[in-house]
Coordinates of C-alpha atoms and ligand atoms in Angstrom, one line a residue:
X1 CA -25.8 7.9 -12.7
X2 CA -24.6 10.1 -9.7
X3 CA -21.4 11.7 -10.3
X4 CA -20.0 14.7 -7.9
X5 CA -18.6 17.8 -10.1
X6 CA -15.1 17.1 -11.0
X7 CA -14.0 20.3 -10.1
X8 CA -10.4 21.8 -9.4
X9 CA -9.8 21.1 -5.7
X10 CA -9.3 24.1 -3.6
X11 CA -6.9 22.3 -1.1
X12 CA -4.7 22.1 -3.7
X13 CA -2.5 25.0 -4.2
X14 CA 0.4 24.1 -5.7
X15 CA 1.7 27.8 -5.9
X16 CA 1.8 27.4 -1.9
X17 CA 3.5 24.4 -1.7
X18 CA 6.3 25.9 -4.1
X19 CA 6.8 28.3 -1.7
X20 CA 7.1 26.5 1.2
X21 CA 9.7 24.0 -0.5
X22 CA 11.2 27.8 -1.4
X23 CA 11.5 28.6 2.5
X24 CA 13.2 25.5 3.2
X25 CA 16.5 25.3 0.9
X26 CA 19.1 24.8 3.3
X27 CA 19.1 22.3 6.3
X28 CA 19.0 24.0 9.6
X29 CA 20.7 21.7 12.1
X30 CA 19.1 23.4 15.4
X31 CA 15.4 23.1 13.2
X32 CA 16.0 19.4 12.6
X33 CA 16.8 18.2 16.3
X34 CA 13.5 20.4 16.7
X35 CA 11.5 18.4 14.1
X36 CA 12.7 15.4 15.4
X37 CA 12.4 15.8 19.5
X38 CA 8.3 16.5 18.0
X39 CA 8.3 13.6 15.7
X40 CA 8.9 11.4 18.9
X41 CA 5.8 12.1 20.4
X42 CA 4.2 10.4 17.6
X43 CA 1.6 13.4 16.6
X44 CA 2.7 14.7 13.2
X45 CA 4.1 16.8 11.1
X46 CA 3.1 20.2 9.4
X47 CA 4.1 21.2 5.7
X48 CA 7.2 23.3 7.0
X49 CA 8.5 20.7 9.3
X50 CA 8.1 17.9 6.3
X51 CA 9.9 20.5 4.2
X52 CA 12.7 21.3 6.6
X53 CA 13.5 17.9 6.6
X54 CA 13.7 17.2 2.7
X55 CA 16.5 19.2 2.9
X56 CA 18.2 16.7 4.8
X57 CA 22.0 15.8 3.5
X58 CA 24.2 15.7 6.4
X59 CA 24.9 12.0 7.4
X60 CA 24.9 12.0 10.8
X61 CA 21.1 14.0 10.6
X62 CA 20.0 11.7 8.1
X63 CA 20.9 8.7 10.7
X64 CA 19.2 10.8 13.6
X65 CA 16.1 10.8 11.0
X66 CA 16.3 7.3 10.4
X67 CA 16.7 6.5 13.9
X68 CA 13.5 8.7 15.1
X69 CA 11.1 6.8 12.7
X70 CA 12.4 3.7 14.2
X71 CA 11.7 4.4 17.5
X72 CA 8.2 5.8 16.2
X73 CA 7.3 2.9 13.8
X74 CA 8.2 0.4 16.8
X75 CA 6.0 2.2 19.2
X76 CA 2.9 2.1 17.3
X77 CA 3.7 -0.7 14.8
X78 CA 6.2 -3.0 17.0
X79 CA 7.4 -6.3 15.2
X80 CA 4.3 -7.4 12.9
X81 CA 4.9 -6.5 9.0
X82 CA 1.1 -7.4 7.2
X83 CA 1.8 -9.4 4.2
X84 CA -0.8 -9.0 1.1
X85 CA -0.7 -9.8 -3.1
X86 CA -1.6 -8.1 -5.8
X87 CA -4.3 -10.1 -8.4
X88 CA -4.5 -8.3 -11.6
X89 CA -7.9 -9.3 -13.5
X90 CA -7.6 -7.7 -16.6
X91 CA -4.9 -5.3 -18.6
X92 CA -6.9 -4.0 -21.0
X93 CA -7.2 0.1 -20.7
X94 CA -8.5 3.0 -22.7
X95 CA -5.7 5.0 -21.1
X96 CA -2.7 6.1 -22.5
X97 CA -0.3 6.5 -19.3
X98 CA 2.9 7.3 -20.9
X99 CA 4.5 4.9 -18.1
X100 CA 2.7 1.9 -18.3
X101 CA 2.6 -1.1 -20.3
X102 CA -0.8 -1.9 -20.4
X103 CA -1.7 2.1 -22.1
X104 CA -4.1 1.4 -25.1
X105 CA -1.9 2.0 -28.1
X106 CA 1.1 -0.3 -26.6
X107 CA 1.0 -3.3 -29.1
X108 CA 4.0 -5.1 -27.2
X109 CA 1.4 -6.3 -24.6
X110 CA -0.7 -9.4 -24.9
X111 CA -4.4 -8.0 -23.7
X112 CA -6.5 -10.5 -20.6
X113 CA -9.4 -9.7 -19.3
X114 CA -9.7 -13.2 -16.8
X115 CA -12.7 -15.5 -16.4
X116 CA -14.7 -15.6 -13.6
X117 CA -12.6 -19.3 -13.4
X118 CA -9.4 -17.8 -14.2
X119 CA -10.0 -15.7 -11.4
X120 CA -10.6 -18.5 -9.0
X121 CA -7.8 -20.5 -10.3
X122 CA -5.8 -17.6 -9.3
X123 CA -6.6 -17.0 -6.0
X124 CA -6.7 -21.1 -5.1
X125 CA -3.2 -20.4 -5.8
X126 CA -2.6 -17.5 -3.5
X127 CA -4.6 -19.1 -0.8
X128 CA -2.5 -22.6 -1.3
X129 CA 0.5 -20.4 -0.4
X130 CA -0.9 -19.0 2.3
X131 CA -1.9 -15.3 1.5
X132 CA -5.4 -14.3 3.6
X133 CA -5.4 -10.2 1.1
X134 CA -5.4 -9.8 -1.7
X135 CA -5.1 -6.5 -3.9
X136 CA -7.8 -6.7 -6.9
X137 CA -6.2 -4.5 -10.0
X138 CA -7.2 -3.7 -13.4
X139 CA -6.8 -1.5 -16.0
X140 CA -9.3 1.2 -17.0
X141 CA -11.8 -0.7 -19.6
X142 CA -13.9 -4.0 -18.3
X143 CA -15.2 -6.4 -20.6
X144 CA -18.8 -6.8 -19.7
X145 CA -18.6 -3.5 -17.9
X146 CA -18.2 -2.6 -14.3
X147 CA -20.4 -5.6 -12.9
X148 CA -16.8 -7.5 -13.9
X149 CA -15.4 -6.1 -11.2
X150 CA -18.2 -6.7 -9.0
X151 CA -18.4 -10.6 -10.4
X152 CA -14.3 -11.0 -9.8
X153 CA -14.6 -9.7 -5.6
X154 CA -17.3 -12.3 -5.0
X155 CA -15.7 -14.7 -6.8
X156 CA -12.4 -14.3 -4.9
X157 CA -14.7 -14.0 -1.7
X158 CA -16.2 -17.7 -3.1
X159 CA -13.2 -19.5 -2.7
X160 CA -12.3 -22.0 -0.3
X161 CA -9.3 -24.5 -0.2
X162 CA -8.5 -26.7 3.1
X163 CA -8.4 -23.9 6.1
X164 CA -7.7 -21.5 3.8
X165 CA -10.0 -18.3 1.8
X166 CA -9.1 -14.8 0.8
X167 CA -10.3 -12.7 3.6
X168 CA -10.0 -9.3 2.8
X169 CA -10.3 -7.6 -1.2
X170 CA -8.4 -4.5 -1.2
X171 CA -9.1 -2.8 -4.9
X172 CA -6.7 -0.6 -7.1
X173 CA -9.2 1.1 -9.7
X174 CA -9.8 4.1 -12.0
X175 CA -11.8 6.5 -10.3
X176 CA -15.2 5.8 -9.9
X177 CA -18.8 7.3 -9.7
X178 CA -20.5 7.7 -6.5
X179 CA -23.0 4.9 -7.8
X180 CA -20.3 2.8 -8.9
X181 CA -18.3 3.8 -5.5
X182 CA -21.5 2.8 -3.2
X183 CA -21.3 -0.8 -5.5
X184 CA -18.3 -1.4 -4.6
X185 CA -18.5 -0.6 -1.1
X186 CA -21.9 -3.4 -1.4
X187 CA -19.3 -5.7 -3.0
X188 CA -17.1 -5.5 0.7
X189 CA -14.0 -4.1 -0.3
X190 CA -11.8 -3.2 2.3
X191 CA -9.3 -0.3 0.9
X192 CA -9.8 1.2 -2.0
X193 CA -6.8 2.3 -3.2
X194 CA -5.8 4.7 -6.1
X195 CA -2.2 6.5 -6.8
X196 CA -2.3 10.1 -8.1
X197 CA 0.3 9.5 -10.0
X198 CA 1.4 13.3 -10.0
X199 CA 0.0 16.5 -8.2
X200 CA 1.9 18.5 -10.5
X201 CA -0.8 19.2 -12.9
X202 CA 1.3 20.2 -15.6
X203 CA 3.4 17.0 -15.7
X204 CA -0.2 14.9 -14.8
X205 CA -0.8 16.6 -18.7
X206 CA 2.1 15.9 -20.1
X207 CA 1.6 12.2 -18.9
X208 CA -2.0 11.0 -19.6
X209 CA -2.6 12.4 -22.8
X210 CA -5.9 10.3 -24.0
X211 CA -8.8 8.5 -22.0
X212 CA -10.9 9.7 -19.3
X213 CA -7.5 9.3 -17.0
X214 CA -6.4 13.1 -18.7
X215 CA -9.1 14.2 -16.3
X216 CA -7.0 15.5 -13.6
X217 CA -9.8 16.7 -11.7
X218 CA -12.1 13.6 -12.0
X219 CA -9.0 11.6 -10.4
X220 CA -8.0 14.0 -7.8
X221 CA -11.6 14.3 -6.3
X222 CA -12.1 10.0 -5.9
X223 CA -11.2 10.2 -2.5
X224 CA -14.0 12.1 -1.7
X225 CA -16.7 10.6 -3.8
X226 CA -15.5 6.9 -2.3
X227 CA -16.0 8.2 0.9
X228 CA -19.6 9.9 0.2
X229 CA -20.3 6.3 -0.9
X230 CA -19.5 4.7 2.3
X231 CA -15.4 3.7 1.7
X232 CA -13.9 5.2 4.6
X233 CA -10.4 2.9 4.4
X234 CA -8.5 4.6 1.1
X235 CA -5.0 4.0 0.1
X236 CA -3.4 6.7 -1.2
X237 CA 0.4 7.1 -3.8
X238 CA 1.9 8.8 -5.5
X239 CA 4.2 7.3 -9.0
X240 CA 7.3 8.7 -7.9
X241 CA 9.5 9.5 -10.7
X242 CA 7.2 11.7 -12.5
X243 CA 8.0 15.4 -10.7
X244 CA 9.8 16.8 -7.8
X245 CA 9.5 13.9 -5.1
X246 CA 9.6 17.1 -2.4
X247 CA 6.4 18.7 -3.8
X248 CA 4.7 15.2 -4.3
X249 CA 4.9 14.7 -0.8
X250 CA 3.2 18.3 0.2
X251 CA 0.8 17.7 -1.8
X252 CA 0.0 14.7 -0.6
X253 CA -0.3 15.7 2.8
X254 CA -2.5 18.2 1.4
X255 CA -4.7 15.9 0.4
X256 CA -5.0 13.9 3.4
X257 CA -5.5 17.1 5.3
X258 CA -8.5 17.8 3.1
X259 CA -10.1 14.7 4.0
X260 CA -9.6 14.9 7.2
X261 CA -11.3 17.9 7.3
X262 CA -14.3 17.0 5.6
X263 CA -14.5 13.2 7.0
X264 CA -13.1 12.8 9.9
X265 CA -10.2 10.5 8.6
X266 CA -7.3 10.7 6.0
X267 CA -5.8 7.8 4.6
X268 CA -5.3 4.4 5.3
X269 CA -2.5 3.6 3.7
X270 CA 0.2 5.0 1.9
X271 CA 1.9 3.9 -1.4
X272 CA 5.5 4.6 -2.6
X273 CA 5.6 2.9 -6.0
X274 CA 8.8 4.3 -8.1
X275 CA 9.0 3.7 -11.7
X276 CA 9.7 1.1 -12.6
X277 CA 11.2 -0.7 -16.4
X278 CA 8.1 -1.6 -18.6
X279 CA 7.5 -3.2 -21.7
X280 CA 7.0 -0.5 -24.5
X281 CA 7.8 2.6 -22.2
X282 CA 10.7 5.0 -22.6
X283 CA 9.3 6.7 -20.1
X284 CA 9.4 4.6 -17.5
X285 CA 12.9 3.5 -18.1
X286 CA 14.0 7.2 -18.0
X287 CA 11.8 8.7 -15.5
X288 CA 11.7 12.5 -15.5
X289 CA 12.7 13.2 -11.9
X290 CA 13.8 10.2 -10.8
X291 CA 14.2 9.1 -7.0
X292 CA 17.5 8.5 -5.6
X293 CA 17.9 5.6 -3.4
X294 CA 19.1 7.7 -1.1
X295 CA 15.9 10.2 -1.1
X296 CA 14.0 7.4 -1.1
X297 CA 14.5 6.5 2.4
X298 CA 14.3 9.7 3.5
X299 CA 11.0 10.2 1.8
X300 CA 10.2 7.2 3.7
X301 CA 11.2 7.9 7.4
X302 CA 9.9 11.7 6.9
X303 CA 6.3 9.7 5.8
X304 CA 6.6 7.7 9.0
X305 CA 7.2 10.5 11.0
X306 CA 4.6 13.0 9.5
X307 CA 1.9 10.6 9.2
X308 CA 2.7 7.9 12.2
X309 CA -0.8 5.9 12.3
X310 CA -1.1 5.7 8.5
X311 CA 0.1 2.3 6.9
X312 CA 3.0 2.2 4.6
X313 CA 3.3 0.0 1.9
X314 CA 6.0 -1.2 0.4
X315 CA 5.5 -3.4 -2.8
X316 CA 7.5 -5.5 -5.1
X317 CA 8.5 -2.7 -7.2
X318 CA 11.7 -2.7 -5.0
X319 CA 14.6 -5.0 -4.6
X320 CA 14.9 -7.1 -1.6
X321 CA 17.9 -5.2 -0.4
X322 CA 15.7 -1.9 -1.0
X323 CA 13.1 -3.6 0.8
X324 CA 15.0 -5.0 4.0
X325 CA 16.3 -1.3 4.5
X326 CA 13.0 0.5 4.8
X327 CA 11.1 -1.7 6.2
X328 CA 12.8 -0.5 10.3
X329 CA 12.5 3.2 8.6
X330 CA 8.2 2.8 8.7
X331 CA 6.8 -0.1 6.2
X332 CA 3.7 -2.0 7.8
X333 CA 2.6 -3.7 4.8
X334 CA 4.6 -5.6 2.3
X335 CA 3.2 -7.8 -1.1
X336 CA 4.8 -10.7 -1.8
X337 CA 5.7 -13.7 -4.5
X338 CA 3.8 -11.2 -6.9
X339 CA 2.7 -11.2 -10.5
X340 CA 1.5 -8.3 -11.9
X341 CA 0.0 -9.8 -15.8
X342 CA -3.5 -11.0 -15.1
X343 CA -3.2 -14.9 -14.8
X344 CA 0.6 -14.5 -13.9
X345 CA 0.0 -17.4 -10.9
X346 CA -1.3 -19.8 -12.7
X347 CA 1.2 -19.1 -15.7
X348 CA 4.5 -18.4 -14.1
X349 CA 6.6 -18.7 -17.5
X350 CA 4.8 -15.6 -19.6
X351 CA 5.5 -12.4 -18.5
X352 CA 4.7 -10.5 -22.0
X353 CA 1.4 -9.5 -20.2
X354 CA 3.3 -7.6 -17.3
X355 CA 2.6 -4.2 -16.2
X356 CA 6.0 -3.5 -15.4
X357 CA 9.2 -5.1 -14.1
X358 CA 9.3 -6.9 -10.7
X359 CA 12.5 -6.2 -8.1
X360 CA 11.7 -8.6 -5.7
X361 CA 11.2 -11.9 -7.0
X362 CA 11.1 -13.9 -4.1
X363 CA 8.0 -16.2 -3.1
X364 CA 6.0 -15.7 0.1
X365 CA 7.6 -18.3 2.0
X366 CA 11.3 -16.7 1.0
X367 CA 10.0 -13.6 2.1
X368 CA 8.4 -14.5 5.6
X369 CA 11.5 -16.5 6.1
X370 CA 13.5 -13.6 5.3
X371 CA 11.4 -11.4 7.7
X372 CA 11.3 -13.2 10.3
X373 CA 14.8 -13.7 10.7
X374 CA 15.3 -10.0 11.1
X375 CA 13.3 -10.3 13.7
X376 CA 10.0 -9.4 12.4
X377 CA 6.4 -11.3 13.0
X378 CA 5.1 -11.5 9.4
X379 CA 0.9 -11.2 10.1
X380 CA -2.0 -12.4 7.9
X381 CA -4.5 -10.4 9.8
X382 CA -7.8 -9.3 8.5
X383 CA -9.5 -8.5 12.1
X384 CA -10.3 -4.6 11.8
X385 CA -11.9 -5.2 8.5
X386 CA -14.4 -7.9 9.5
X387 CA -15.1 -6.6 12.9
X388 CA -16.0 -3.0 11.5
X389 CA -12.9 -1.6 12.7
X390 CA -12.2 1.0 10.3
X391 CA -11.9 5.1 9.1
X392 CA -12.0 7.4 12.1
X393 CA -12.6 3.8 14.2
X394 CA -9.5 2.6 13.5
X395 CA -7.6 6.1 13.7
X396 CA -9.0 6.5 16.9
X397 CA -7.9 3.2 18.3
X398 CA -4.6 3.7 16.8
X399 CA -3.8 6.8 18.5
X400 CA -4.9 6.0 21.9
X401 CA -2.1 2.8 21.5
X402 CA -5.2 0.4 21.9
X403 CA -4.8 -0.6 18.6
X404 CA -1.3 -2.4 19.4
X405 CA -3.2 -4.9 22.2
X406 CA -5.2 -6.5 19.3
X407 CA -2.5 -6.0 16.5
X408 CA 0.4 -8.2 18.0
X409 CA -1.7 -11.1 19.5
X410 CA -3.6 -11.4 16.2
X411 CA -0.3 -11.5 14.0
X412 CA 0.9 -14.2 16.0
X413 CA -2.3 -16.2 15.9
X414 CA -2.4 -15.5 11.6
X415 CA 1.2 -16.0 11.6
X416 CA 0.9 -19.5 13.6
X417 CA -1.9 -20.7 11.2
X418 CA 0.3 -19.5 8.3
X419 CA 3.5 -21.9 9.4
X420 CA 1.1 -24.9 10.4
X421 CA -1.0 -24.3 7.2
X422 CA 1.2 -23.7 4.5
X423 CA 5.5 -23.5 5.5
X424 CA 8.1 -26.1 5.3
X425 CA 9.7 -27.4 8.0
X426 CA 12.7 -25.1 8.2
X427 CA 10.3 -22.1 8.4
X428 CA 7.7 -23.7 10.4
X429 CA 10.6 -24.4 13.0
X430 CA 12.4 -21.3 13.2
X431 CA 8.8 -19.4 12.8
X432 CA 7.7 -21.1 16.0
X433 CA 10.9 -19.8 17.8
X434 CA 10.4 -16.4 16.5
X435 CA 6.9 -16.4 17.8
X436 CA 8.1 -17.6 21.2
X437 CA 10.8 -14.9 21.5
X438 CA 8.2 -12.2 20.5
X439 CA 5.4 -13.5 23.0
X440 CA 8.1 -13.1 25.9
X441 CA 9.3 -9.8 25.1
X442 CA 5.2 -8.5 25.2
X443 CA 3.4 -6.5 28.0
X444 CA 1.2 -9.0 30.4
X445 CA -2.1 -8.5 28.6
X446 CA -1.2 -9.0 25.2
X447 CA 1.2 -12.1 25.9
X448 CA -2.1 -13.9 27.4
X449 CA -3.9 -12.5 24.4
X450 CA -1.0 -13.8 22.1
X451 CA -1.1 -17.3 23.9
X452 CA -4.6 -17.8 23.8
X453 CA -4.8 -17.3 20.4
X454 CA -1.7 -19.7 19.6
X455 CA -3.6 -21.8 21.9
X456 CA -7.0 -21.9 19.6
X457 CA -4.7 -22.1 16.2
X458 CA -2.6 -25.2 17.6
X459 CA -6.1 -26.8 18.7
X460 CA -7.4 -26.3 15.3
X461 CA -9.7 -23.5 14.9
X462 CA -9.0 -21.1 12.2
X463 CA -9.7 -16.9 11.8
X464 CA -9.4 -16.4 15.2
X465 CA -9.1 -13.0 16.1
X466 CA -9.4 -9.9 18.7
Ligands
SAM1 N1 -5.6 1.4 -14.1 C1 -5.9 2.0 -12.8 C2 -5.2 3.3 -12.6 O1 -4.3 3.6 -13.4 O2 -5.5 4.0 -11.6 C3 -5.5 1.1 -11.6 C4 -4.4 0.1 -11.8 S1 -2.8 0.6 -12.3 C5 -2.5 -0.9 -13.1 C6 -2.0 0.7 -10.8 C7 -0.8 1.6 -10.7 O3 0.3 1.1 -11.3 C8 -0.9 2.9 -11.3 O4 -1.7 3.8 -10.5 C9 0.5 3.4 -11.4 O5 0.9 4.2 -10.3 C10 1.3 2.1 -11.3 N2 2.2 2.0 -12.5 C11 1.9 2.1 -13.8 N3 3.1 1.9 -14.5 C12 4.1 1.7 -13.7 C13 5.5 1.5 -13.8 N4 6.1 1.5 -15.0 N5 6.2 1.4 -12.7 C14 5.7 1.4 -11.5 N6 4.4 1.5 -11.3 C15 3.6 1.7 -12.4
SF4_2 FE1 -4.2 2.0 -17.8 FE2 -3.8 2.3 -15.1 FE3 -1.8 1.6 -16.8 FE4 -2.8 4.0 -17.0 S1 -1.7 3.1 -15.2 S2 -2.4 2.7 -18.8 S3 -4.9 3.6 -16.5 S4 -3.6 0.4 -16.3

């Protein structure tokens, strides 16, 4: 089997990014208004400006930082908020993540590794609520080895209920080989996603004492080997909780500098999963550095503003009320109605099987009712994926603006077949007036875009898209 050298990335200098947090200590009003009149024009940040504004504690700054990545999440992202769930296959692992309750020696947990049937019975589910993605997760260790993973995408690919089928597989899995990473690619994933967990080698140690996870290197070098295979949509995260939040983000950006460099694209998305309660973890219940709420929205409106065109995902980890406040500060994708112990939809009365505790229990519909009425369009779109419209494709689109033209029209087409499909009457009738305010407040071409795709979805036809 192929495997690139898991060696100790030089883009990562953690010495370096000490020292820059060192240089930035104290907030510098006149530096801030600086950062932000930049941030505006919607092309970045560097490491000092991202630094300069971690040291943000003045309330009226932290407002003007809030209200820049509003005004820069509206102009790329406007109104649409993608919605997505997780599907956890298997919680079996050979890992020993001090966090997590599905590490190996953690007896609390009741061990599933799904059927090819389960599986399916899982996603009829998801697609009878009306979810189009679906995030494929699983621990490290797959019973009848890695072609189960391959097996489970084509089976949730298989599936087909009324007008309904999953139409895009995004995967959360242990690093890979390039072998493995070109199989998956054959399989039609769309993002493979993977969290760090922690740059801060030391702690990574400290936390991942057993299983081929204590490989530090072999986990920070995925990206690249995904992308030599072909994967050029990756999700990266970072467990915050674990280290300094501040250096987490550096390093991060780091990272997606380095594969910028050497492919032409960083990162797709971004994750901000904070620890969360699980079963059999003192760790996670007492993380080391944990993450105000406070700094959590800052670490999300300085994200928006250093990295504008890359999603933002904000899962189920978080309480609604967590939720509904970051979602104007730079969140594009949101899960939903989750479960995150494998068969969890089908059996909504076990959670002993969980990975970790939920803060949002809410089902889709709650939550795209919820959405909506703060003025959001909540979008089942899929189009980039199945048109080819991804790595430096989609960057490119995105940061001429062109990407917006196709965005907004296609969340109100998925949106439309979403409330005819699948909502009750109260959300089908106050969706229908939310899509109608939205289509009135957009620019000529993509309100005739917008109305002929309504048109198509109210005719009948299904998975239309521009
Ligand atoms: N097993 C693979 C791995 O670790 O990369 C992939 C799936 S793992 C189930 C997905 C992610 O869950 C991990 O990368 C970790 O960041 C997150 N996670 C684990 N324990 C958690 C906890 N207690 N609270 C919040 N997130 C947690
Ligand atoms: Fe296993 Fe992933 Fe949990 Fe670690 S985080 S114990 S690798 S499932």
């Amino acid at each position: 089997m192929t495997a690139l050298p898991s060696e100790s990335p030089d883009w990562l200098d953690a010495a370096q990014l000490q020292a820059t947090l060192d240089r930035h200590q104290q907030e510098d009003a006149g530096q801030i208004g600086e950062i932000l009149a930049k941030a505006r024009d919607c092309k970045g940040l560097d490491g000092n400006e991202i630094a300069a504004l971690m040291t943000l504690q003045d309330p009226e700054r932290i407002a003007a930082l809030f209200e820049t990545a509003r005004t820069v999440k509206e102009a790329i992202y406007g109104k649409r908020m993608v919605f997505f769930a997780p599907l956890y296959i298997s919680n079996l692992c050979g890992n020993e993540c001090l966090y997590c309750a599905f590490r190996a020696s953690n007896k609390s947990v009741i061990r599933h590794s799904l059927s090819q049937e389960q599986i399916a019975r899982e996603i009829e589910i998801l697609i009878d609520q009306g979810h189009k993605r679906v995030l494929m997760v699983a621990g490290e260790s797959y019973r009848g080895g890695f072609d189960y993973v391959l097996e489970s995408i084509a089976t949730i690919y298989s599936v087909h209920r009324g007008n309904g089928s999953i139409r895009r597989v995004n995967a959360n899995l242990a690093p890979l080989t390039l072998d493995q990473f070109r199989a998956l690619h054959g399989a039609g994933i769309g993002t493979y996603q993977l969290f760090q967990e922690t740059y801060h080698r030391e702690t990574y140690t400290a936390c991942h004492p057993r299983g081929p996870k204590a490989d530090f290197n072999w986990r920070v070098t995925a990206f690249d080997r995904a992308m030599t295979a072909g994967i050029d949509d990756v999700g990266m995260g970072v467990l915050f909780g674990l280290a300094d939040w501040r250096f987490e983000t550096l390093a991060l950006m780091s990272h997606i500098a380095h594969l910028e460099k050497e492919f032409g694209v960083g990162c797709h998305t971004i994750s901000v999963p904070r620890l969360e309660p699980a079963i059999g973890s003192t760790m996670a219940t007492h993380p080391p550095m944990p993450v105000s709420d406070a700094d959590f929205k800052k670490l999300v409106a300085i994200l928006r503003l250093a990295v504008p065109y890359t999603g933002l995902i904000m899962s189920t980890r978080e309480s609604a009320a967590m939720r509904r406040e970051t979602y104007a500060l730079g969140v594009s994708q949101i899960s939903a109605g989750s479960r995150t112990n494998p068969g969890g939809y089908a059996d909504a009365e076990h959670f002993e099987s969980s990975q970790f505790q939920l803060g949002d229990h809410r089902s889709l519909e709650e939550v795209v009712q919820d959405i909506a009425a703060m003025g959001y369009i909540p979008s089942f779109c899929t189009a980039c994926y199945r048109v080819g419209r991804t790595g430096e494709d989609f960057m490119d689109l995105a940061k001429t603006g062109e990407i917006k033209a196709k965005c907004a029209p296609n969340a109100v087409g998925t949106f439309l077949e979403y409330l005819l499909d699948y909502a009750g009457p109260d959300t089908l009738a106050e969706g229908e007036q939310r899509i109608e305010a939205e289509i009135a407040m957009m620019a000529p071409d993509e309100q005739r875009a917008a109305r002929r795709m309504a048109d198509m979805v109210r005719a009948g036809k299904r998975d239309v898209f521009c």
